[in-house]
Amino acid sequence: MRDFDIIVVGAGPAGLGFARALEPTGLRIALIERQAEAELASPPVDGREIALTHRSVATLERLGAWDRIAPEGVSALRGARVYNGRSPLALGFDPEGGGDARLGCLVSNHLIRQSLFETIEGQPGVTLFAGTGVDHVHAERAGATVALADGRTLTATLLVAADSRFSMVRDQLGIPAEINRLGKSMLVARVSHALPNNGIASEWFDYGQTIAMLPLGERRSSAVLTLPSEAIERIAAYPPELLAAEIERRFDQRLGAMQLVSGPHVYPLATTYARHFASDSAALIGDAAVGMHPVTAHGFNLGLQSGATLAHLIRVAVARHRPIASPLLLRRYEARHRIATRALYSGTNLLVRLYTAEHRGARFARRTGLAAARMAPVNTAITRMLLRH
Ligand SMILES: Cc1cc2nc3c(=O)[nH]c(=O)nc-3n(C[C@H](O)[C@H](O)[C@H](O)COP(=O)(O)OP(=O)(O)OC[C@H]3O[C@@H](n4cnc5c(N)ncnc54)[C@H](O)[C@@H]3O)c2cc1C
């Protein structure tokens, strides 16, 4: 008899959401996370403001996590604008219906993690192994074995990797992945500003820099600045007043005078896409499957969706007394998640290339509107994704 039905490596949003979605099955689930339990229960602020789609909100509601987030932690997103250098508006994303309609909403990553963790605390069948990493994994048709860093060994019918975009589990399963290290980093910081943002997110691709402002109330935003990594490291070391002035200047004073509220946090940029999302007795979810560029704000949403898709297939299998790790089930998961992600992943990377390339052809395409025309299908796909219920 194996120790568990399923071992999940990584208690980030994808791993937690997946474990929670299996609650009706009563399956025995091991959740392994190298962060300490106290950190999972009260995650530190990490500066990430997650733009949740309507679909993700509905999923969080179903999982019992949404009601645990205080209303003041949720900021309405009424639209998004993408600008290119000094040219007029390049792309716009608006909700259907106008008026008070929302494109989605923004919630801090640490609040989502905390609420998801609360839902699995005390869930029958879930055993948490916190404060210990995974050293080694092995999976074959007959099942999976996981060796923990503290020397314990666990066995299960199915192994699920939810251990982020540089997934060690994915590597040890021998699943190759496309990995693009972009040589740039993102600096995120909360700022207050003199002028209102009207609930509109702005993304500005200027020469040599990309800067976004995500609305967290009328006069407060999350500033997201992307530059070559050395430049970001230098700016991140500025004292608070200098940093606020730098962000204000780089945003061309469009929101008036700024002050630093919290941060900064720095994230090196890399995009990843696994060649397969499953192998014998194993599956990849969340960033371990698809590590999106944050520019279109879909990584979390797709990660939550991947866990929901796999959990749904497993719930159906359990209800029909079928195996939970059959090759057919895992192939179905892979096919569904590929359809959900491939076009958005490639489209997002294309958008980033078109709007950040500095060679003459790219500048010409941007100036003449060719870039916007080429991006029209991506724009439609992104808006549809944001609005999907
Ligand atoms: C600045 C920024 C802004 C973003 N904004 C958005 C947004 O607006 N909308 C959106 O949809 N997405 C956004 N994203 C992306 C989103 O944050 C990620 O897609 C999401 O966090 C991925 O969740 P995950 O659970 O797959 O991985 P993670 O959140 O990376 O969690 C992985 C977990 O696995 C654990 N772990 C790793 N290795 C091991 C191991 N060997 N053993 C045990 N545990 C391990 C880690 O400690 C961690 O807790 C943003 C990302 C960044 C950087």
PDB file of C-alpha atoms and ligand atoms in Angstrom, residues 9-15 32-35 40 47-52 106 109 113 132-134 162-165 168-169 186 188 214 224 267 285-288 290 294 297-303, ligand 1:
ATOM      1  CA  VAL A   9       5.205  19.384  -4.325  1.00  0.00           C
ATOM      2  CA  GLY A  10       4.770  23.130  -3.710  1.00  0.00           C
ATOM      3  CA  ALA A  11       2.096  24.896  -1.629  1.00  0.00           C
ATOM      4  CA  GLY A  12       1.905  28.030  -3.787  1.00  0.00           C
ATOM      5  CA  PRO A  13      -1.491  29.062  -5.156  1.00  0.00           C
ATOM      6  CA  ALA A  14      -1.501  26.278  -7.785  1.00  0.00           C
ATOM      7  CA  GLY A  15      -0.666  23.461  -5.327  1.00  0.00           C
ATOM      8  CA  ILE A  32       5.181  19.231   0.546  1.00  0.00           C
ATOM      9  CA  GLU A  33       6.446  22.796   0.910  1.00  0.00           C
ATOM     10  CA  ARG A  34       9.893  24.042   1.839  1.00  0.00           C
ATOM     11  CA  GLN A  35       8.555  27.206   3.505  1.00  0.00           C
ATOM     12  CA  LEU A  40       2.203  29.629   4.757  1.00  0.00           C
ATOM     13  CA  GLY A  47       4.662  42.987  -3.966  1.00  0.00           C
ATOM     14  CA  ARG A  48       2.753  40.925  -6.564  1.00  0.00           C
ATOM     15  CA  GLU A  49      -0.691  42.324  -7.298  1.00  0.00           C
ATOM     16  CA  ILE A  50      -2.624  39.630  -9.101  1.00  0.00           C
ATOM     17  CA  ALA A  51      -5.117  40.681 -11.788  1.00  0.00           C
ATOM     18  CA  LEU A  52      -7.800  38.035 -11.304  1.00  0.00           C
ATOM     19  CA  LEU A 106      -6.536  43.112  -8.294  1.00  0.00           C
ATOM     20  CA  ASN A 109      -0.665  37.578  -3.894  1.00  0.00           C
ATOM     21  CA  ARG A 113      -2.041  32.499  -0.643  1.00  0.00           C
ATOM     22  CA  THR A 132      11.201  20.666   4.160  1.00  0.00           C
ATOM     23  CA  GLY A 133      12.150  20.595   0.492  1.00  0.00           C
ATOM     24  CA  VAL A 134      12.195  17.702  -1.916  1.00  0.00           C
ATOM     25  CA  ALA A 162       3.578  22.739  -8.400  1.00  0.00           C
ATOM     26  CA  ASP A 163       7.072  23.927  -7.540  1.00  0.00           C
ATOM     27  CA  SER A 164       7.305  27.075  -9.717  1.00  0.00           C
ATOM     28  CA  ARG A 165       8.757  27.845 -13.144  1.00  0.00           C
ATOM     29  CA  MET A 168      13.178  20.790  -9.842  1.00  0.00           C
ATOM     30  CA  VAL A 169      10.544  18.040  -9.981  1.00  0.00           C
ATOM     31  CA  MET A 186      10.912  43.732 -12.676  1.00  0.00           C
ATOM     32  CA  VAL A 188       7.443  46.335  -8.025  1.00  0.00           C
ATOM     33  CA  LEU A 214      -1.889  48.892 -11.513  1.00  0.00           C
ATOM     34  CA  VAL A 224       5.971  47.763 -12.111  1.00  0.00           C
ATOM     35  CA  TYR A 267      11.868  39.646  -9.806  1.00  0.00           C
ATOM     36  CA  ILE A 285       0.527  22.378 -12.789  1.00  0.00           C
ATOM     37  CA  GLY A 286       0.903  26.133 -12.255  1.00  0.00           C
ATOM     38  CA  ASP A 287       4.167  27.783 -13.250  1.00  0.00           C
ATOM     39  CA  ALA A 288       5.850  24.353 -13.352  1.00  0.00           C
ATOM     40  CA  VAL A 290       3.634  27.284 -17.958  1.00  0.00           C
ATOM     41  CA  PRO A 294       3.827  38.821 -16.227  1.00  0.00           C
ATOM     42  CA  ALA A 297      -1.051  39.128 -15.995  1.00  0.00           C
ATOM     43  CA  HIS A 298      -2.150  35.567 -16.745  1.00  0.00           C
ATOM     44  CA  GLY A 299       0.302  33.305 -14.892  1.00  0.00           C
ATOM     45  CA  PHE A 300      -1.716  32.948 -11.722  1.00  0.00           C
ATOM     46  CA  ASN A 301      -5.009  32.629 -13.603  1.00  0.00           C
ATOM     47  CA  LEU A 302      -3.700  29.866 -15.857  1.00  0.00           C
ATOM     48  CA  GLY A 303      -2.048  28.152 -12.881  1.00  0.00           C
TER      49      GLY A 303
HETATM   50  C1  LIG B   1       5.798  40.720 -10.248  1.00  0.00           C
HETATM   51  C2  LIG B   1       4.819  39.647 -10.642  1.00  0.00           C
HETATM   52  C3  LIG B   1       3.506  40.013 -10.884  1.00  0.00           C
HETATM   53  C4  LIG B   1       2.589  39.034 -11.266  1.00  0.00           C
HETATM   54  N1  LIG B   1       1.317  39.421 -11.544  1.00  0.00           N
HETATM   55  C5  LIG B   1       0.407  38.511 -11.968  1.00  0.00           C
HETATM   56  C6  LIG B   1      -0.938  38.907 -12.295  1.00  0.00           C
HETATM   57  O1  LIG B   1      -1.311  40.071 -12.225  1.00  0.00           O
HETATM   58  N2  LIG B   1      -1.828  37.945 -12.700  1.00  0.00           N
HETATM   59  C7  LIG B   1      -1.454  36.647 -12.814  1.00  0.00           C
HETATM   60  O2  LIG B   1      -2.290  35.824 -13.219  1.00  0.00           O
HETATM   61  N3  LIG B   1      -0.182  36.238 -12.514  1.00  0.00           N
HETATM   62  C8  LIG B   1       0.751  37.130 -12.095  1.00  0.00           C
HETATM   63  N4  LIG B   1       2.023  36.738 -11.789  1.00  0.00           N
HETATM   64  C9  LIG B   1       2.364  35.307 -11.886  1.00  0.00           C
HETATM   65  C10 LIG B   1       1.974  34.531 -10.622  1.00  0.00           C
HETATM   66  O3  LIG B   1       2.525  35.154  -9.480  1.00  0.00           O
HETATM   67  C11 LIG B   1       2.469  33.074 -10.736  1.00  0.00           C
HETATM   68  O4  LIG B   1       2.007  32.552 -11.964  1.00  0.00           O
HETATM   69  C12 LIG B   1       1.947  32.203  -9.602  1.00  0.00           C
HETATM   70  O5  LIG B   1       2.441  32.645  -8.365  1.00  0.00           O
HETATM   71  C13 LIG B   1       2.398  30.753  -9.803  1.00  0.00           C
HETATM   72  O6  LIG B   1       1.903  29.966  -8.757  1.00  0.00           O
HETATM   73  P1  LIG B   1       2.543  28.533  -8.467  1.00  0.00           P
HETATM   74  O7  LIG B   1       1.790  27.990  -7.293  1.00  0.00           O
HETATM   75  O8  LIG B   1       2.602  27.728  -9.713  1.00  0.00           O
HETATM   76  O9  LIG B   1       4.067  28.821  -8.098  1.00  0.00           O
HETATM   77  P2  LIG B   1       4.694  29.646  -6.911  1.00  0.00           P
HETATM   78  O10 LIG B   1       3.812  30.752  -6.471  1.00  0.00           O
HETATM   79  O11 LIG B   1       6.068  29.977  -7.383  1.00  0.00           O
HETATM   80  O12 LIG B   1       4.784  28.602  -5.709  1.00  0.00           O
HETATM   81  C14 LIG B   1       5.652  27.485  -5.759  1.00  0.00           C
HETATM   82  C15 LIG B   1       5.827  26.944  -4.338  1.00  0.00           C
HETATM   83  O13 LIG B   1       6.624  25.757  -4.400  1.00  0.00           O
HETATM   84  C16 LIG B   1       7.574  25.788  -3.342  1.00  0.00           C
HETATM   85  N5  LIG B   1       8.721  24.955  -3.759  1.00  0.00           N
HETATM   86  C17 LIG B   1       9.557  25.182  -4.798  1.00  0.00           C
HETATM   87  N6  LIG B   1      10.466  24.188  -4.894  1.00  0.00           N
HETATM   88  C18 LIG B   1      10.189  23.318  -3.896  1.00  0.00           C
HETATM   89  C19 LIG B   1      10.785  22.096  -3.467  1.00  0.00           C
HETATM   90  N7  LIG B   1      11.832  21.553  -4.109  1.00  0.00           N
HETATM   91  N8  LIG B   1      10.270  21.473  -2.390  1.00  0.00           N
HETATM   92  C20 LIG B   1       9.192  21.990  -1.726  1.00  0.00           C
HETATM   93  N9  LIG B   1       8.596  23.151  -2.092  1.00  0.00           N
HETATM   94  C21 LIG B   1       9.077  23.803  -3.165  1.00  0.00           C
HETATM   95  C22 LIG B   1       7.907  27.265  -3.175  1.00  0.00           C
HETATM   96  O14 LIG B   1       8.417  27.551  -1.889  1.00  0.00           O
HETATM   97  C23 LIG B   1       6.542  27.924  -3.424  1.00  0.00           C
HETATM   98  O15 LIG B   1       5.800  28.079  -2.228  1.00  0.00           O
HETATM   99  C24 LIG B   1       2.985  37.672 -11.398  1.00  0.00           C
HETATM  100  C25 LIG B   1       4.310  37.313 -11.144  1.00  0.00           C
HETATM  101  C26 LIG B   1       5.225  38.297 -10.779  1.00  0.00           C
HETATM  102  C27 LIG B   1       6.656  37.894 -10.530  1.00  0.00           C
END
